[in-house]
Amino acid sequence: MHPAVGSALLLSLLSSLVFADQFRFASYYGDHMVLQKAPERAVLWGYGTTGAEVIVCIEGLPENSTYSTNVINGIWTVTLPPVEAGGPYNVIAVQNKTSKIILTDVLFGDIWLCGGQSNMAFTISQVINASEELAIASKYPSVRIFQVALTESQTELTDLAGVAIPWSVPSAGLLNGGNFTHFSAVCWLFGRYLYDTLKYPVGLVESCWGGTPVEAWSSPRALKKCDLKNSMDSYFLPLSFMAWKSSVLWNAMIHPLLKMTIKGAIWYQGEANAQHNRDKYNCSFPAMIDDWRMAFNKGSGGQTAVDFPFGFVQLCTYKPCAPDGFPEIRWHQTADYGYVPNERMKNTFMAVALDLPDLRSPWGSIHPRYKQDVAHRLVLGARAVAYGEKALTFNGPYFKMIDKNEGFTRITYDQKITIKPSSDLFEICCSQGGKLCSEESLWLSAPLKYQGPDYVVLSIGECPISDVAALRYAWMDWPCQFKACTIYSLDGELPAPPFVVDLRALSRGQGLSSYNLIFHANTSQLWT
């Protein structure tokens, strides 16, 4: 633990002991905040004198909006009735008719939690066209921001040990913070774009830390489901040159937020697991999502949906000419289905980012600056999955049928497609004698020969049809230049995600779900 972080945590814990009877709200309430709107009910809680009566009033609502509770073991909690989007309101809390707290300029809207590692921590001042983004920030006063301070803990904390940015109305000065240390660009842009659609308040809660693996953000329950140790032993992460431990960020930066009623979450992480426990990520990531959903639902008294929408960014690129584990981790981000939502990861959405490389990024190619595209794709997913826009195209094309003929393979997609000029990204595994395919197998380019409105026809070259064992698309670290992969949605905006598929299983008459492949890092084999 860094000395500064350790000191902050110690001071927070000491203050909670010394001022246990002090009447106050919990750390993440404040002026300018957003509370979750109807149909969900927002939860308010704080500290007071055990046994005292606390009365909470929402000033500005036309109907009777006064609620009472008692302080139990130093903590009081009130669940508000459903409040429609809008405001501003004042929230007034009174203890024993003597001590009063007032929160001003409070809005009701949708709250989204933003988590992950350095690409989520990447700030507005670092993005392409940063000056333009900063100039319009003040035009979105109903998009409010809050940032959790960087803290770790070996035990689950009840409240946050620190706040980096209290609830605030956005401004150019506020968003123009230091690199990786101020408010998240992806989080802010997601909220801004979402507001353009919703036209009501959006609250953004950032809780992320660069260079951190999924294990640090997962509870011991989630780790156990994937046979991962709840270990306090540190391990080395090349991306950050920092040691992290299982569950320490769950304990300090997620667990204290569980009483907060939220609409959903977005996530940008996975780089730190490209080498660390990569073969477990197809379990650890979905397990973390499941566990967060359960914990937020329970912590909010059932107000946060038990299946709240969860969006994430499928990783971009890192090294143009060297293996880095990114093809495998991208696949595992989808629980090895290749797409979401799927049977394992329901009510999720994904922004495919493999076509947004940035070799000239001042912060290294692992930190591309094109966060506007990432946020736009995330918002399309949120609008479809979280807000039910049925007619909206929010995923790039994915195959629904593959036919093999002598010399050719035809791939039919689930939507109409656009083909962009690029290097051929399709490859076949040419394997004799029924051998399983692996990274060491003979993978041959399968050039695109013909195309139709929703299909492509590939040449399999010199490989005999009986030896064409598997097919993959964009299965490489750096598949294409900026927005120049091969397959896109009809409007040319959404790239097709990468996939790998066992064609022999297809020839045996098995369905799509049964011939998706899993890459197993320990054996370097593809197996059904």
Short mmCIF file of C-alpha atoms in Angstrom, two decimals:
data_model
loop_
_atom_site.label_atom_id
_atom_site.label_comp_id
_atom_site.label_asym_id
_atom_site.label_seq_id
_atom_site.Cartn_x
_atom_site.Cartn_y
_atom_site.Cartn_z
CA MET A 1 0.00 0.00 0.00
CA HIS A 2 1.28 3.46 -0.85
CA PRO A 3 2.03 5.52 2.29
CA ALA A 4 -0.36 8.32 1.24
CA VAL A 5 -3.19 5.87 0.64
CA GLY A 6 -2.49 4.07 3.89
CA SER A 7 -2.49 7.36 5.80
CA ALA A 8 -5.76 8.42 4.22
CA LEU A 9 -7.37 5.12 5.15
CA LEU A 10 -6.08 5.31 8.72
CA LEU A 11 -7.36 8.86 9.15
CA SER A 12 -10.74 7.88 7.75
CA LEU A 13 -11.06 4.93 10.08
CA LEU A 14 -9.98 7.00 13.07
CA SER A 15 -12.44 9.77 12.22
CA SER A 16 -15.27 7.25 11.93
CA LEU A 17 -14.45 6.04 15.42
CA VAL A 18 -14.05 9.50 16.96
CA PHE A 19 -17.10 11.03 15.30
CA ALA A 20 -19.39 8.02 15.31
CA ASP A 21 -22.09 10.11 17.02
CA GLN A 22 -21.67 13.06 14.68
CA PHE A 23 -24.85 13.63 12.67
CA ARG A 24 -23.95 13.51 8.99
CA PHE A 25 -24.57 11.88 5.66
CA ALA A 26 -22.33 9.10 4.36
CA SER A 27 -19.35 10.21 2.28
CA TYR A 28 -20.95 10.02 -1.16
CA TYR A 29 -23.85 12.37 -0.50
CA GLY A 30 -23.51 16.09 -1.05
CA ASP A 31 -24.70 19.25 -2.73
CA HIS A 32 -25.28 18.90 -6.50
CA MET A 33 -25.69 15.13 -6.29
CA VAL A 34 -27.99 12.94 -8.36
CA LEU A 35 -30.29 10.39 -6.72
CA GLN A 36 -31.80 7.51 -8.67
CA LYS A 37 -35.18 8.39 -10.14
CA ALA A 38 -38.39 6.38 -10.33
CA PRO A 39 -39.36 3.61 -10.70
CA GLU A 40 -36.42 2.77 -8.42
CA ARG A 41 -36.21 4.33 -4.96
CA ALA A 42 -33.15 6.18 -3.75
CA VAL A 43 -31.56 5.27 -0.41
CA LEU A 44 -30.20 7.93 1.95
CA TRP A 45 -28.01 6.99 4.89
CA GLY A 46 -25.57 8.46 7.34
CA TYR A 47 -24.35 8.58 10.92
CA GLY A 48 -25.93 9.77 14.13
CA THR A 49 -26.50 9.11 17.81
CA THR A 50 -27.80 5.60 18.43
CA GLY A 51 -31.48 5.68 19.34
CA ALA A 52 -32.06 9.18 18.01
CA GLU A 53 -34.91 9.96 15.62
CA VAL A 54 -33.96 11.24 12.17
CA ILE A 55 -36.47 13.00 9.94
CA VAL A 56 -35.68 13.46 6.25
CA CYS A 57 -37.53 15.90 4.00
CA ILE A 58 -37.27 16.52 0.24
CA GLU A 59 -37.94 20.24 -0.07
CA GLY A 60 -39.46 21.19 -3.39
CA LEU A 61 -41.66 18.17 -4.03
CA PRO A 62 -45.35 19.08 -4.12
CA GLU A 63 -46.54 16.05 -2.17
CA ASN A 64 -45.83 15.17 1.45
CA SER A 65 -42.18 14.10 1.45
CA THR A 66 -41.14 13.72 5.08
CA TYR A 67 -39.77 10.39 6.32
CA SER A 68 -38.60 9.31 9.76
CA THR A 69 -36.27 6.59 11.01
CA ASN A 70 -34.09 5.82 14.02
CA VAL A 71 -30.34 5.57 14.37
CA ILE A 72 -29.28 1.95 14.91
CA ASN A 73 -25.69 1.21 15.92
CA GLY A 74 -24.70 4.71 14.83
CA ILE A 75 -26.24 4.50 11.36
CA TRP A 76 -29.57 5.74 10.00
CA THR A 77 -31.12 4.76 6.65
CA VAL A 78 -34.12 6.08 4.73
CA THR A 79 -35.53 4.69 1.50
CA LEU A 80 -37.35 7.40 -0.40
CA PRO A 81 -40.48 6.79 -2.46
CA PRO A 82 -40.09 6.81 -6.25
CA VAL A 83 -39.35 10.34 -7.46
CA GLU A 84 -39.59 11.28 -11.13
CA ALA A 85 -36.61 12.78 -12.93
CA GLY A 86 -36.05 16.43 -12.24
CA GLY A 87 -35.10 18.99 -9.63
CA PRO A 88 -33.36 20.79 -8.17
CA TYR A 89 -34.47 19.93 -4.64
CA ASN A 90 -33.08 20.40 -1.16
CA VAL A 91 -32.65 17.32 1.01
CA ILE A 92 -33.00 18.14 4.70
CA ALA A 93 -32.16 15.72 7.52
CA VAL A 94 -32.85 16.54 11.18
CA GLN A 95 -31.79 14.54 14.25
CA ASN A 96 -33.89 14.85 17.43
CA LYS A 97 -35.26 18.17 16.11
CA THR A 98 -31.97 19.87 16.95
CA SER A 99 -29.21 18.96 14.48
CA LYS A 100 -29.88 19.77 10.82
CA ILE A 101 -28.09 18.96 7.55
CA ILE A 102 -29.12 20.43 4.19
CA LEU A 103 -28.02 19.16 0.78
CA THR A 104 -28.79 21.67 -1.96
CA ASP A 105 -29.26 21.45 -5.73
CA VAL A 106 -30.10 17.73 -5.67
CA LEU A 107 -31.42 16.18 -8.90
CA PHE A 108 -33.20 12.90 -9.59
CA GLY A 109 -32.10 10.95 -12.66
CA ASP A 110 -30.15 7.83 -13.59
CA ILE A 111 -26.91 6.93 -11.81
CA TRP A 112 -24.22 5.01 -13.69
CA LEU A 113 -21.13 3.56 -12.02
CA CYS A 114 -17.91 3.66 -14.07
CA GLY A 115 -15.16 1.18 -13.18
CA GLY A 116 -11.97 -0.38 -14.50
CA GLN A 117 -8.33 0.48 -14.94
CA SER A 118 -6.28 3.15 -16.75
CA ASN A 119 -8.36 3.45 -19.93
CA MET A 120 -11.33 4.30 -17.72
CA ALA A 121 -9.12 6.62 -15.65
CA PHE A 122 -7.98 8.36 -18.88
CA THR A 123 -9.15 11.97 -18.57
CA ILE A 124 -10.85 14.50 -20.87
CA SER A 125 -7.64 16.53 -21.17
CA GLN A 126 -5.99 13.48 -22.78
CA VAL A 127 -8.53 12.73 -25.53
CA ILE A 128 -8.54 13.75 -29.17
CA ASN A 129 -10.10 17.24 -29.49
CA ALA A 130 -9.80 17.80 -25.75
CA SER A 131 -10.20 21.58 -26.04
CA GLU A 132 -13.53 21.18 -27.84
CA GLU A 133 -14.80 18.73 -25.24
CA LEU A 134 -13.81 21.02 -22.39
CA ALA A 135 -15.44 24.03 -24.05
CA ILE A 136 -18.89 22.42 -24.08
CA ALA A 137 -18.74 20.83 -20.62
CA SER A 138 -20.65 23.67 -18.95
CA LYS A 139 -23.55 23.15 -21.38
CA TYR A 140 -24.41 19.95 -19.50
CA PRO A 141 -25.26 21.14 -15.96
CA SER A 142 -27.61 18.18 -15.44
CA VAL A 143 -24.79 15.64 -15.89
CA ARG A 144 -23.17 15.52 -12.45
CA ILE A 145 -19.88 13.84 -11.53
CA PHE A 146 -18.43 12.13 -8.44
CA GLN A 147 -15.06 10.40 -8.11
CA VAL A 148 -13.97 7.89 -5.48
CA ALA A 149 -10.46 8.39 -4.10
CA LEU A 150 -7.84 5.69 -4.69
CA THR A 151 -7.88 3.49 -1.59
CA GLU A 152 -7.31 -0.16 -0.83
CA SER A 153 -8.36 -2.21 2.16
CA GLN A 154 -7.93 -5.77 3.34
CA THR A 155 -11.41 -5.71 4.88
CA GLU A 156 -14.76 -4.52 3.53
CA LEU A 157 -15.35 -0.87 4.41
CA THR A 158 -18.79 0.47 5.28
CA ASP A 159 -18.07 3.94 3.88
CA LEU A 160 -15.53 5.42 1.50
CA ALA A 161 -12.16 6.26 2.99
CA GLY A 162 -11.80 9.22 0.65
CA VAL A 163 -13.46 11.26 -2.08
CA ALA A 164 -11.42 12.62 -4.99
CA ILE A 165 -14.19 14.79 -6.49
CA PRO A 166 -17.37 15.46 -4.49
CA TRP A 167 -20.62 15.74 -6.42
CA SER A 168 -20.11 18.61 -8.84
CA VAL A 169 -21.66 20.49 -11.73
CA PRO A 170 -19.32 20.04 -14.73
CA SER A 171 -17.09 22.82 -15.99
CA ALA A 172 -14.00 23.06 -18.18
CA GLY A 173 -11.87 23.81 -15.14
CA LEU A 174 -13.21 20.85 -13.19
CA LEU A 175 -12.79 18.34 -16.04
CA ASN A 176 -9.36 19.62 -17.10
CA GLY A 177 -7.48 17.66 -14.48
CA GLY A 178 -4.21 15.79 -14.55
CA ASN A 179 -3.49 12.73 -16.68
CA PHE A 180 -5.14 9.59 -15.29
CA THR A 181 -5.84 11.38 -11.99
CA HIS A 182 -8.99 13.37 -12.61
CA PHE A 183 -12.45 12.51 -13.92
CA SER A 184 -12.81 9.74 -16.51
CA ALA A 185 -13.23 10.72 -20.16
CA VAL A 186 -15.19 7.58 -21.07
CA CYS A 187 -17.46 8.04 -18.06
CA TRP A 188 -18.07 11.73 -18.80
CA LEU A 189 -18.64 11.22 -22.53
CA PHE A 190 -20.97 8.29 -21.86
CA GLY A 191 -23.03 10.47 -19.53
CA ARG A 192 -23.04 13.42 -21.90
CA TYR A 193 -24.14 11.34 -24.89
CA LEU A 194 -26.72 9.56 -22.76
CA TYR A 195 -28.15 12.88 -21.62
CA ASP A 196 -28.58 13.93 -25.26
CA THR A 197 -30.99 11.00 -25.60
CA LEU A 198 -32.65 10.94 -22.17
CA LYS A 199 -33.02 14.70 -21.65
CA TYR A 200 -33.05 14.24 -17.87
CA PRO A 201 -30.30 14.23 -15.21
CA VAL A 202 -27.49 11.69 -15.24
CA GLY A 203 -25.22 11.01 -12.27
CA LEU A 204 -21.76 9.56 -12.94
CA VAL A 205 -19.79 7.79 -10.20
CA GLU A 206 -16.20 6.95 -11.11
CA SER A 207 -14.40 4.24 -9.17
CA CYS A 208 -11.36 2.96 -11.07
CA TRP A 209 -7.59 2.56 -10.74
CA GLY A 210 -4.97 2.13 -13.46
CA GLY A 211 -3.09 -1.13 -13.87
CA THR A 212 -5.47 -3.19 -11.74
CA PRO A 213 -6.73 -6.71 -12.48
CA VAL A 214 -10.28 -7.97 -12.17
CA GLU A 215 -9.33 -9.93 -9.04
CA ALA A 216 -8.77 -6.70 -7.09
CA TRP A 217 -12.34 -5.58 -7.89
CA SER A 218 -13.92 -8.94 -7.05
CA SER A 219 -15.24 -10.14 -3.72
CA PRO A 220 -13.96 -13.38 -2.17
CA ARG A 221 -17.33 -14.95 -3.16
CA ALA A 222 -16.73 -14.21 -6.83
CA LEU A 223 -13.12 -15.39 -6.74
CA LYS A 224 -14.13 -18.66 -5.11
CA LYS A 225 -16.58 -19.42 -7.94
CA CYS A 226 -13.66 -19.37 -10.37
CA ASP A 227 -11.25 -21.31 -8.17
CA LEU A 228 -9.16 -18.20 -7.65
CA LYS A 229 -7.54 -17.74 -4.27
CA ASN A 230 -8.66 -14.89 -2.06
CA SER A 231 -4.99 -14.26 -1.53
CA MET A 232 -3.33 -11.26 0.03
CA ASP A 233 -0.07 -12.18 -1.69
CA SER A 234 0.97 -9.50 -4.16
CA TYR A 235 1.83 -10.16 -7.76
CA PHE A 236 3.60 -8.14 -10.42
CA LEU A 237 1.72 -6.37 -13.19
CA PRO A 238 3.89 -5.17 -16.10
CA LEU A 239 1.39 -2.43 -17.07
CA SER A 240 1.69 -0.55 -13.82
CA PHE A 241 4.73 -2.00 -12.05
CA MET A 242 2.58 -2.09 -8.94
CA ALA A 243 1.53 -4.94 -6.69
CA TRP A 244 -2.20 -5.55 -6.18
CA LYS A 245 -4.05 -8.03 -4.06
CA SER A 246 -7.31 -9.89 -4.40
CA SER A 247 -10.42 -7.99 -3.30
CA VAL A 248 -8.62 -4.92 -1.93
CA LEU A 249 -10.40 -2.52 -4.31
CA TRP A 250 -13.72 -4.31 -3.95
CA ASN A 251 -13.33 -3.78 -0.20
CA ALA A 252 -12.44 -0.08 -0.36
CA MET A 253 -13.93 1.34 -3.58
CA ILE A 254 -17.03 -0.77 -4.39
CA HIS A 255 -18.37 -2.26 -1.14
CA PRO A 256 -18.95 1.20 0.44
CA LEU A 257 -21.21 2.13 -2.52
CA LEU A 258 -23.60 -0.82 -2.22
CA LYS A 259 -26.42 1.12 -0.56
CA MET A 260 -26.49 3.51 -3.50
CA THR A 261 -29.35 2.83 -5.91
CA ILE A 262 -27.88 2.77 -9.41
CA LYS A 263 -29.25 2.33 -12.92
CA GLY A 264 -26.25 0.44 -14.32
CA ALA A 265 -22.49 0.22 -14.73
CA ILE A 266 -19.86 0.51 -17.44
CA TRP A 267 -16.43 -1.08 -17.29
CA TYR A 268 -13.11 -0.63 -19.13
CA GLN A 269 -10.59 -3.20 -17.93
CA GLY A 270 -8.80 -6.36 -19.00
CA GLU A 271 -5.34 -5.20 -20.03
CA ALA A 272 -3.95 -6.23 -16.64
CA ASN A 273 -5.37 -9.74 -17.16
CA ALA A 274 -3.92 -10.26 -20.63
CA GLN A 275 -1.10 -12.12 -18.90
CA HIS A 276 -2.34 -12.54 -15.35
CA ASN A 277 -4.95 -15.32 -14.92
CA ARG A 278 -5.97 -14.83 -18.55
CA ASP A 279 -7.36 -18.35 -18.89
CA LYS A 280 -9.64 -17.64 -15.90
CA TYR A 281 -11.06 -14.36 -17.21
CA ASN A 282 -13.92 -16.13 -19.00
CA CYS A 283 -15.07 -17.02 -15.48
CA SER A 284 -13.74 -14.17 -13.31
CA PHE A 285 -15.26 -11.33 -15.32
CA PRO A 286 -18.83 -12.73 -15.57
CA ALA A 287 -18.57 -13.80 -11.92
CA MET A 288 -17.64 -10.27 -10.90
CA ILE A 289 -20.66 -8.89 -12.78
CA ASP A 290 -22.97 -11.43 -11.14
CA ASP A 291 -21.58 -10.63 -7.72
CA TRP A 292 -21.83 -6.85 -8.13
CA ARG A 293 -25.44 -7.24 -9.22
CA MET A 294 -26.32 -9.37 -6.22
CA ALA A 295 -24.47 -7.11 -3.79
CA PHE A 296 -25.92 -3.82 -5.07
CA ASN A 297 -29.42 -5.29 -5.06
CA LYS A 298 -29.03 -6.51 -1.49
CA GLY A 299 -27.23 -3.39 -0.26
CA SER A 300 -29.93 -1.06 -1.62
CA GLY A 301 -32.74 -3.11 -0.13
CA GLY A 302 -33.79 -4.39 -3.52
CA GLN A 303 -33.87 -0.99 -5.23
CA THR A 304 -30.95 -1.55 -7.61
CA ALA A 305 -32.09 -4.18 -10.10
CA VAL A 306 -30.70 -7.64 -9.46
CA ASP A 307 -29.78 -7.79 -13.15
CA PHE A 308 -28.85 -4.14 -13.67
CA PRO A 309 -27.41 -3.40 -17.14
CA PHE A 310 -23.65 -3.76 -17.38
CA GLY A 311 -21.66 -2.42 -20.34
CA PHE A 312 -17.99 -2.88 -21.08
CA VAL A 313 -15.32 -2.08 -23.64
CA GLN A 314 -13.79 -4.95 -25.56
CA LEU A 315 -10.10 -4.09 -25.60
CA CYS A 316 -8.46 -2.08 -28.33
CA THR A 317 -4.82 -2.80 -29.24
CA TYR A 318 -1.38 -2.70 -27.68
CA LYS A 319 1.54 -4.04 -29.72
CA PRO A 320 1.48 -3.99 -33.54
CA CYS A 321 4.01 -6.76 -34.07
CA ALA A 322 4.24 -8.82 -30.89
CA PRO A 323 1.92 -11.26 -29.09
CA ASP A 324 0.30 -9.62 -26.08
CA GLY A 325 -2.63 -11.89 -25.18
CA PHE A 326 -5.23 -9.42 -26.40
CA PRO A 327 -7.02 -11.77 -28.87
CA GLU A 328 -7.59 -14.24 -26.05
CA ILE A 329 -8.66 -11.68 -23.45
CA ARG A 330 -11.11 -10.11 -25.91
CA TRP A 331 -12.68 -13.52 -26.40
CA HIS A 332 -12.82 -14.16 -22.65
CA GLN A 333 -14.48 -10.78 -22.09
CA THR A 334 -17.56 -12.33 -23.72
CA ALA A 335 -17.34 -15.57 -21.68
CA ASP A 336 -16.10 -17.19 -24.91
CA TYR A 337 -19.30 -16.53 -26.86
CA GLY A 338 -17.82 -13.75 -29.00
CA TYR A 339 -20.82 -11.47 -28.50
CA VAL A 340 -23.10 -10.10 -25.79
CA PRO A 341 -25.74 -10.33 -24.48
CA ASN A 342 -25.45 -14.12 -24.34
CA GLU A 343 -26.65 -16.96 -22.14
CA ARG A 344 -23.83 -16.46 -19.65
CA MET A 345 -23.79 -12.65 -19.69
CA LYS A 346 -27.39 -11.50 -19.85
CA ASN A 347 -28.39 -7.83 -19.88
CA THR A 348 -24.89 -6.77 -20.91
CA PHE A 349 -23.62 -4.66 -23.80
CA MET A 350 -20.19 -4.23 -25.36
CA ALA A 351 -18.31 -1.51 -27.23
CA VAL A 352 -15.92 -3.21 -29.66
CA ALA A 353 -12.75 -1.09 -29.81
CA LEU A 354 -10.24 -3.23 -31.73
CA ASP A 355 -10.45 -0.84 -34.72
CA LEU A 356 -9.41 2.26 -32.73
CA PRO A 357 -5.61 1.85 -32.47
CA ASP A 358 -3.45 4.86 -31.61
CA LEU A 359 0.22 4.17 -32.20
CA ARG A 360 1.12 7.82 -31.60
CA SER A 361 -0.69 8.21 -28.29
CA PRO A 362 1.56 10.22 -25.94
CA TRP A 363 0.57 7.78 -23.19
CA GLY A 364 1.51 4.65 -25.11
CA SER A 365 -0.49 2.69 -27.68
CA ILE A 366 -2.28 0.80 -24.91
CA HIS A 367 -4.03 4.12 -24.14
CA PRO A 368 -5.75 5.21 -27.38
CA ARG A 369 -7.13 8.74 -27.40
CA TYR A 370 -10.35 8.01 -29.31
CA LYS A 371 -12.62 7.83 -26.29
CA GLN A 372 -15.50 9.56 -28.09
CA ASP A 373 -15.95 6.51 -30.32
CA VAL A 374 -15.79 4.20 -27.32
CA ALA A 375 -18.42 6.21 -25.44
CA HIS A 376 -20.67 6.46 -28.50
CA ARG A 377 -20.65 2.67 -28.92
CA LEU A 378 -21.31 2.17 -25.22
CA VAL A 379 -24.28 4.53 -25.34
CA LEU A 380 -25.79 2.63 -28.28
CA GLY A 381 -25.60 -0.50 -26.14
CA ALA A 382 -27.10 1.26 -23.13
CA ARG A 383 -29.96 2.67 -25.19
CA ALA A 384 -30.80 -0.80 -26.49
CA VAL A 385 -30.20 -2.94 -23.40
CA ALA A 386 -30.88 -0.56 -20.50
CA TYR A 387 -33.52 1.64 -22.12
CA GLY A 388 -35.21 -0.80 -24.49
CA GLU A 389 -34.78 0.86 -27.89
CA LYS A 390 -35.69 -2.27 -29.82
CA ALA A 391 -35.03 -1.01 -33.36
CA LEU A 392 -31.56 0.31 -32.56
CA THR A 393 -28.51 -1.43 -34.01
CA PHE A 394 -26.02 -1.56 -31.15
CA ASN A 395 -23.79 -4.52 -32.04
CA GLY A 396 -21.55 -5.05 -35.02
CA PRO A 397 -22.30 -8.01 -37.33
CA TYR A 398 -21.85 -11.53 -35.99
CA PHE A 399 -22.04 -14.73 -38.02
CA LYS A 400 -25.17 -16.84 -37.89
CA MET A 401 -24.26 -19.48 -40.47
CA ILE A 402 -21.09 -20.89 -42.04
CA ASP A 403 -21.17 -23.15 -45.09
CA LYS A 404 -18.16 -25.04 -46.45
CA ASN A 405 -17.85 -25.98 -50.12
CA GLU A 406 -14.91 -27.19 -52.16
CA GLY A 407 -12.46 -24.30 -52.23
CA PHE A 408 -14.74 -21.79 -50.49
CA THR A 409 -16.35 -20.91 -47.17
CA ARG A 410 -19.43 -18.70 -46.94
CA ILE A 411 -20.20 -16.70 -43.79
CA THR A 412 -23.72 -15.31 -43.36
CA TYR A 413 -24.17 -12.55 -40.78
CA ASP A 414 -27.06 -11.59 -38.53
CA GLN A 415 -27.44 -8.19 -40.23
CA LYS A 416 -26.55 -6.41 -43.45
CA ILE A 417 -22.88 -5.53 -43.66
CA THR A 418 -20.40 -3.07 -45.09
CA ILE A 419 -16.99 -4.25 -46.30
CA LYS A 420 -14.08 -1.86 -45.82
CA PRO A 421 -10.78 -2.12 -47.70
CA SER A 422 -8.27 -3.72 -45.34
CA SER A 423 -5.89 -6.59 -44.99
CA ASP A 424 -7.67 -9.92 -44.97
CA LEU A 425 -8.59 -10.69 -41.38
CA PHE A 426 -10.11 -14.13 -41.94
CA GLU A 427 -7.93 -17.18 -41.32
CA ILE A 428 -8.53 -20.92 -41.51
CA CYS A 429 -6.80 -23.62 -39.51
CA CYS A 430 -5.61 -26.30 -41.91
CA SER A 431 -5.27 -29.41 -39.74
CA GLN A 432 -4.81 -33.00 -40.93
CA GLY A 433 -5.97 -36.15 -39.18
CA GLY A 434 -8.60 -34.53 -37.00
CA LYS A 435 -6.02 -32.77 -34.82
CA LEU A 436 -7.20 -29.94 -32.56
CA CYS A 437 -6.20 -26.45 -33.60
CA SER A 438 -3.91 -24.28 -31.50
CA GLU A 439 -1.88 -21.14 -31.89
CA GLU A 440 0.93 -23.34 -33.22
CA SER A 441 -1.28 -24.85 -35.94
CA LEU A 442 -1.11 -23.81 -39.57
CA TRP A 443 -3.36 -20.76 -39.89
CA LEU A 444 -3.75 -19.57 -43.46
CA SER A 445 -5.19 -16.36 -44.77
CA ALA A 446 -8.66 -16.85 -46.25
CA PRO A 447 -9.03 -13.99 -48.76
CA LEU A 448 -12.43 -12.48 -49.38
CA LYS A 449 -13.61 -13.42 -52.87
CA TYR A 450 -17.25 -12.37 -53.02
CA GLN A 451 -19.71 -10.45 -50.92
CA GLY A 452 -23.44 -10.00 -50.66
CA PRO A 453 -25.77 -7.86 -48.57
CA ASP A 454 -25.24 -10.03 -45.49
CA TYR A 455 -22.55 -12.54 -46.42
CA VAL A 456 -18.98 -12.98 -47.57
CA VAL A 457 -17.36 -15.83 -49.44
CA LEU A 458 -13.78 -16.74 -48.54
CA SER A 459 -11.21 -18.74 -50.45
CA ILE A 460 -9.63 -21.60 -48.52
CA GLY A 461 -6.75 -21.83 -50.97
CA GLU A 462 -4.69 -25.00 -51.04
CA CYS A 463 -6.14 -26.51 -47.88
CA PRO A 464 -8.29 -29.60 -48.65
CA ILE A 465 -11.88 -29.13 -47.56
CA SER A 466 -11.57 -32.07 -45.15
CA ASP A 467 -8.68 -30.35 -43.37
CA VAL A 468 -10.39 -27.00 -42.84
CA ALA A 469 -10.83 -27.38 -39.09
CA ALA A 470 -11.46 -23.89 -37.75
CA LEU A 471 -12.09 -20.34 -38.83
CA ARG A 472 -11.25 -17.10 -37.07
CA TYR A 473 -11.67 -13.39 -37.69
CA ALA A 474 -9.49 -10.50 -36.46
CA TRP A 475 -7.68 -12.91 -34.14
CA MET A 476 -4.56 -10.80 -33.77
CA ASP A 477 -3.14 -8.18 -31.49
CA TRP A 478 -3.47 -5.28 -33.93
CA PRO A 479 -5.94 -6.35 -36.63
CA CYS A 480 -6.37 -3.13 -38.60
CA GLN A 481 -5.72 0.56 -38.84
CA PHE A 482 -8.14 3.19 -37.51
CA LYS A 483 -11.72 2.22 -38.38
CA ALA A 484 -10.45 0.02 -41.19
CA CYS A 485 -11.23 -3.56 -40.20
CA THR A 486 -13.04 -5.71 -42.76
CA ILE A 487 -16.62 -6.18 -41.54
CA TYR A 488 -18.90 -3.39 -40.23
CA SER A 489 -22.59 -2.73 -39.76
CA LEU A 490 -24.46 -1.41 -42.79
CA ASP A 491 -23.84 2.21 -41.76
CA GLY A 492 -20.12 1.49 -41.43
CA GLU A 493 -20.05 2.52 -37.76
CA LEU A 494 -19.94 -0.69 -35.70
CA PRO A 495 -17.12 -3.19 -36.25
CA ALA A 496 -17.71 -6.92 -36.17
CA PRO A 497 -16.15 -8.45 -33.04
CA PRO A 498 -13.44 -11.10 -33.37
CA PHE A 499 -14.39 -14.77 -33.27
CA VAL A 500 -12.96 -18.27 -33.55
CA VAL A 501 -15.13 -21.25 -34.46
CA ASP A 502 -14.74 -25.02 -34.79
CA LEU A 503 -15.93 -25.93 -38.28
CA ARG A 504 -15.75 -29.67 -37.66
CA ALA A 505 -18.37 -29.33 -34.95
CA LEU A 506 -20.51 -27.51 -37.48
CA SER A 507 -20.14 -30.36 -39.95
CA ARG A 508 -21.34 -32.75 -37.22
CA GLY A 509 -24.61 -30.81 -37.11
CA GLN A 510 -24.02 -29.10 -33.77
CA GLY A 511 -25.52 -25.67 -33.20
CA LEU A 512 -23.70 -22.36 -32.99
CA SER A 513 -23.40 -22.40 -29.21
CA SER A 514 -21.83 -25.85 -29.27
CA TYR A 515 -19.07 -25.03 -31.70
CA ASN A 516 -17.84 -21.83 -30.15
CA LEU A 517 -14.29 -22.51 -29.02
CA ILE A 518 -12.45 -21.80 -25.80
CA PHE A 519 -8.78 -20.90 -25.86
CA HIS A 520 -7.03 -22.64 -23.00
CA ALA A 521 -3.75 -20.90 -22.20
CA ASN A 522 -2.19 -23.86 -20.38
CA THR A 523 -2.48 -26.27 -23.29
CA SER A 524 -2.56 -23.73 -26.14
CA GLN A 525 -5.41 -25.74 -27.63
CA LEU A 526 -8.81 -24.84 -28.93
CA TRP A 527 -11.40 -27.21 -27.57
CA THR A 528 -15.19 -27.52 -27.71
#
